[in-house]
Amino acid sequence: MSYKTRLIKMAIKWTPTKLILWVANINLKGIAELTDFSVDLDAQTAFVQLKLAGEDEAIEICLEGFGIVSDGQSCQVTLRYAQANRLWLDNILARIVGKTWTIPVPPQLAPHIGLVTDLFKVEEPKPEQD
């Protein structure tokens, strides 16, 4: 892992949740309100809770085992587990979980793709011991 990757991971870890919520809610004004957010790049987990405008109940999404692998021309995105508290969203997530999705590398990201793949490196699940 490069020093740049370590610095970025530390910055993400140390960024206050209140700051993330504040910035996100400025951008989502009138659409949704982000009420909770957490991400752990080392554990490859993320949690998002947001309230859509006009809705009473918040939507919660849990992601685990996400990562990116690149060959320079394209990226392969993987997601091992995803769950939401809405049936329709759970059904959408079920269609993408456990698959590898190939997407092209955007030209503006091409010089940084090595850093991005190092930051979101796919970790193999550890076998459970009896």
PDB file of C-alpha atoms in Angstrom:
ATOM      1  CA  MET A   1       0.000   0.000   0.000  1.00  0.00           C
ATOM      2  CA  SER A   2       1.471   3.360  -1.022  1.00  0.00           C
ATOM      3  CA  TYR A   3       1.861   6.326   1.280  1.00  0.00           C
ATOM      4  CA  LYS A   4      -0.764   8.216  -0.754  1.00  0.00           C
ATOM      5  CA  THR A   5      -3.276   5.437  -0.146  1.00  0.00           C
ATOM      6  CA  ARG A   6      -2.496   5.445   3.581  1.00  0.00           C
ATOM      7  CA  LEU A   7      -2.931   9.238   3.741  1.00  0.00           C
ATOM      8  CA  ILE A   8      -6.260   9.112   1.911  1.00  0.00           C
ATOM      9  CA  LYS A   9      -7.535   6.304   4.157  1.00  0.00           C
ATOM     10  CA  MET A  10      -6.506   8.292   7.246  1.00  0.00           C
ATOM     11  CA  ALA A  11      -8.233  11.415   5.901  1.00  0.00           C
ATOM     12  CA  ILE A  12     -11.426   9.456   5.247  1.00  0.00           C
ATOM     13  CA  LYS A  13     -11.263   7.838   8.688  1.00  0.00           C
ATOM     14  CA  TRP A  14     -10.662  11.171  10.445  1.00  0.00           C
ATOM     15  CA  THR A  15     -13.251  13.199   8.537  1.00  0.00           C
ATOM     16  CA  PRO A  16     -16.047  13.967  11.012  1.00  0.00           C
ATOM     17  CA  THR A  17     -19.385  12.385  10.133  1.00  0.00           C
ATOM     18  CA  LYS A  18     -21.107  15.715  10.853  1.00  0.00           C
ATOM     19  CA  LEU A  19     -18.998  17.377   8.128  1.00  0.00           C
ATOM     20  CA  ILE A  20     -19.903  14.668   5.599  1.00  0.00           C
ATOM     21  CA  LEU A  21     -23.594  14.966   6.486  1.00  0.00           C
ATOM     22  CA  TRP A  22     -23.487  18.762   6.238  1.00  0.00           C
ATOM     23  CA  VAL A  23     -21.807  18.816   2.796  1.00  0.00           C
ATOM     24  CA  ALA A  24     -24.005  16.011   1.441  1.00  0.00           C
ATOM     25  CA  ASN A  25     -27.181  17.688   2.663  1.00  0.00           C
ATOM     26  CA  ILE A  26     -26.237  20.970   0.970  1.00  0.00           C
ATOM     27  CA  ASN A  27     -26.000  19.054  -2.316  1.00  0.00           C
ATOM     28  CA  LEU A  28     -29.113  16.927  -1.708  1.00  0.00           C
ATOM     29  CA  LYS A  29     -31.349  19.813  -0.620  1.00  0.00           C
ATOM     30  CA  GLY A  30     -34.917  19.260  -1.811  1.00  0.00           C
ATOM     31  CA  ILE A  31     -34.169  15.642  -2.815  1.00  0.00           C
ATOM     32  CA  ALA A  32     -33.086  13.850   0.338  1.00  0.00           C
ATOM     33  CA  GLU A  33     -31.479  14.311   3.730  1.00  0.00           C
ATOM     34  CA  LEU A  34     -28.518  12.147   4.669  1.00  0.00           C
ATOM     35  CA  THR A  35     -29.061  11.264   8.334  1.00  0.00           C
ATOM     36  CA  ASP A  36     -26.219   8.800   8.941  1.00  0.00           C
ATOM     37  CA  PHE A  37     -23.129   7.672   7.076  1.00  0.00           C
ATOM     38  CA  SER A  38     -20.120   5.507   7.807  1.00  0.00           C
ATOM     39  CA  VAL A  39     -17.440   3.889   5.691  1.00  0.00           C
ATOM     40  CA  ASP A  40     -14.518   1.660   6.605  1.00  0.00           C
ATOM     41  CA  LEU A  41     -12.226   1.080   3.642  1.00  0.00           C
ATOM     42  CA  ASP A  42     -10.104  -1.458   5.507  1.00  0.00           C
ATOM     43  CA  ALA A  43     -13.131  -3.609   6.358  1.00  0.00           C
ATOM     44  CA  GLN A  44     -14.779  -2.730   3.019  1.00  0.00           C
ATOM     45  CA  THR A  45     -18.045  -1.752   4.679  1.00  0.00           C
ATOM     46  CA  ALA A  46     -20.363   1.203   4.250  1.00  0.00           C
ATOM     47  CA  PHE A  47     -23.655   2.274   5.794  1.00  0.00           C
ATOM     48  CA  VAL A  48     -25.931   5.031   4.519  1.00  0.00           C
ATOM     49  CA  GLN A  49     -29.193   6.264   6.013  1.00  0.00           C
ATOM     50  CA  LEU A  50     -31.172   8.895   4.165  1.00  0.00           C
ATOM     51  CA  LYS A  51     -34.635  10.318   4.141  1.00  0.00           C
ATOM     52  CA  LEU A  52     -36.169  11.088   0.760  1.00  0.00           C
ATOM     53  CA  ALA A  53     -38.046  14.374   0.539  1.00  0.00           C
ATOM     54  CA  GLY A  54     -41.709  13.794   1.387  1.00  0.00           C
ATOM     55  CA  GLU A  55     -41.083  10.389   2.986  1.00  0.00           C
ATOM     56  CA  ASP A  56     -41.536   9.651   6.687  1.00  0.00           C
ATOM     57  CA  GLU A  57     -39.204   6.675   7.073  1.00  0.00           C
ATOM     58  CA  ALA A  58     -35.474   6.695   6.303  1.00  0.00           C
ATOM     59  CA  ILE A  59     -33.871   4.297   3.828  1.00  0.00           C
ATOM     60  CA  GLU A  60     -30.928   2.311   5.197  1.00  0.00           C
ATOM     61  CA  ILE A  61     -28.330   0.623   3.003  1.00  0.00           C
ATOM     62  CA  CYS A  62     -25.493  -1.643   4.192  1.00  0.00           C
ATOM     63  CA  LEU A  63     -22.670  -2.654   1.852  1.00  0.00           C
ATOM     64  CA  GLU A  64     -19.887  -5.141   2.533  1.00  0.00           C
ATOM     65  CA  GLY A  65     -17.004  -6.488   0.501  1.00  0.00           C
ATOM     66  CA  PHE A  66     -16.795  -3.811  -2.173  1.00  0.00           C
ATOM     67  CA  GLY A  67     -13.723  -3.344  -4.311  1.00  0.00           C
ATOM     68  CA  ILE A  68     -12.210  -2.357  -7.655  1.00  0.00           C
ATOM     69  CA  VAL A  69      -9.668  -4.154  -9.832  1.00  0.00           C
ATOM     70  CA  SER A  70      -8.240  -2.519 -12.956  1.00  0.00           C
ATOM     71  CA  ASP A  71      -6.260  -3.607 -15.993  1.00  0.00           C
ATOM     72  CA  GLY A  72      -5.696   0.011 -17.121  1.00  0.00           C
ATOM     73  CA  GLN A  73      -8.405   0.022 -19.789  1.00  0.00           C
ATOM     74  CA  SER A  74     -11.358  -0.995 -17.647  1.00  0.00           C
ATOM     75  CA  CYS A  75     -12.301  -1.550 -14.018  1.00  0.00           C
ATOM     76  CA  GLN A  76     -14.016  -4.518 -12.468  1.00  0.00           C
ATOM     77  CA  VAL A  77     -16.275  -3.526  -9.566  1.00  0.00           C
ATOM     78  CA  THR A  78     -17.408  -6.157  -7.079  1.00  0.00           C
ATOM     79  CA  LEU A  79     -19.828  -6.164  -4.168  1.00  0.00           C
ATOM     80  CA  ARG A  80     -20.183  -9.224  -1.905  1.00  0.00           C
ATOM     81  CA  TYR A  81     -23.141  -8.175   0.264  1.00  0.00           C
ATOM     82  CA  ALA A  82     -25.770  -5.446   0.236  1.00  0.00           C
ATOM     83  CA  GLN A  83     -28.974  -5.023   2.185  1.00  0.00           C
ATOM     84  CA  ALA A  84     -31.606  -2.301   2.472  1.00  0.00           C
ATOM     85  CA  ASN A  85     -34.708  -1.796   4.583  1.00  0.00           C
ATOM     86  CA  ARG A  86     -36.913  -1.477   1.490  1.00  0.00           C
ATOM     87  CA  LEU A  87     -37.991  -4.539  -0.485  1.00  0.00           C
ATOM     88  CA  TRP A  88     -37.710  -2.807  -3.864  1.00  0.00           C
ATOM     89  CA  LEU A  89     -34.172  -1.633  -3.087  1.00  0.00           C
ATOM     90  CA  ASP A  90     -33.202  -5.053  -1.710  1.00  0.00           C
ATOM     91  CA  ASN A  91     -34.386  -6.591  -5.006  1.00  0.00           C
ATOM     92  CA  ILE A  92     -32.253  -4.139  -7.018  1.00  0.00           C
ATOM     93  CA  LEU A  93     -29.208  -4.811  -4.836  1.00  0.00           C
ATOM     94  CA  ALA A  94     -29.709  -8.575  -5.170  1.00  0.00           C
ATOM     95  CA  ARG A  95     -29.181  -8.211  -8.919  1.00  0.00           C
ATOM     96  CA  ILE A  96     -25.724  -6.660  -8.511  1.00  0.00           C
ATOM     97  CA  VAL A  97     -24.360  -8.513  -5.464  1.00  0.00           C
ATOM     98  CA  GLY A  98     -21.911 -11.339  -6.068  1.00  0.00           C
ATOM     99  CA  LYS A  99     -21.158 -10.294  -9.636  1.00  0.00           C
ATOM    100  CA  THR A 100     -18.232  -8.509 -11.193  1.00  0.00           C
ATOM    101  CA  TRP A 101     -19.200  -5.503 -13.266  1.00  0.00           C
ATOM    102  CA  THR A 102     -16.811  -4.211 -15.913  1.00  0.00           C
ATOM    103  CA  ILE A 103     -16.866  -0.477 -16.501  1.00  0.00           C
ATOM    104  CA  PRO A 104     -14.556   1.661 -18.659  1.00  0.00           C
ATOM    105  CA  VAL A 105     -11.983   3.878 -16.963  1.00  0.00           C
ATOM    106  CA  PRO A 106     -13.080   7.514 -17.387  1.00  0.00           C
ATOM    107  CA  PRO A 107     -10.320   9.538 -19.135  1.00  0.00           C
ATOM    108  CA  GLN A 108     -10.082  12.028 -16.256  1.00  0.00           C
ATOM    109  CA  LEU A 109      -9.484   9.111 -13.839  1.00  0.00           C
ATOM    110  CA  ALA A 110      -6.942   7.240 -16.012  1.00  0.00           C
ATOM    111  CA  PRO A 111      -3.835   8.867 -14.447  1.00  0.00           C
ATOM    112  CA  HIS A 112      -5.101   7.996 -10.960  1.00  0.00           C
ATOM    113  CA  ILE A 113      -6.541   4.528 -11.541  1.00  0.00           C
ATOM    114  CA  GLY A 114      -3.646   2.849  -9.716  1.00  0.00           C
ATOM    115  CA  LEU A 115      -4.367   4.900  -6.602  1.00  0.00           C
ATOM    116  CA  VAL A 116      -8.114   4.216  -6.849  1.00  0.00           C
ATOM    117  CA  THR A 117      -7.631   0.463  -7.211  1.00  0.00           C
ATOM    118  CA  ASP A 118      -5.156   0.464  -4.307  1.00  0.00           C
ATOM    119  CA  LEU A 119      -7.657   2.399  -2.192  1.00  0.00           C
ATOM    120  CA  PHE A 120     -10.530   0.017  -3.032  1.00  0.00           C
ATOM    121  CA  LYS A 121      -8.430  -3.153  -3.336  1.00  0.00           C
ATOM    122  CA  VAL A 122     -10.520  -6.315  -3.460  1.00  0.00           C
ATOM    123  CA  GLU A 123      -9.880  -8.355  -0.335  1.00  0.00           C
ATOM    124  CA  GLU A 124     -10.536 -12.053  -0.456  1.00  0.00           C
ATOM    125  CA  PRO A 125     -12.862 -13.243   2.329  1.00  0.00           C
ATOM    126  CA  LYS A 126     -10.997 -15.028   5.095  1.00  0.00           C
ATOM    127  CA  PRO A 127     -11.985 -18.680   5.515  1.00  0.00           C
ATOM    128  CA  GLU A 128     -13.770 -19.369   8.774  1.00  0.00           C
ATOM    129  CA  GLN A 129     -11.979 -21.676  11.138  1.00  0.00           C
ATOM    130  CA  ASP A 130     -13.787 -24.316  13.149  1.00  0.00           C
TER     131      ASP A 130
END
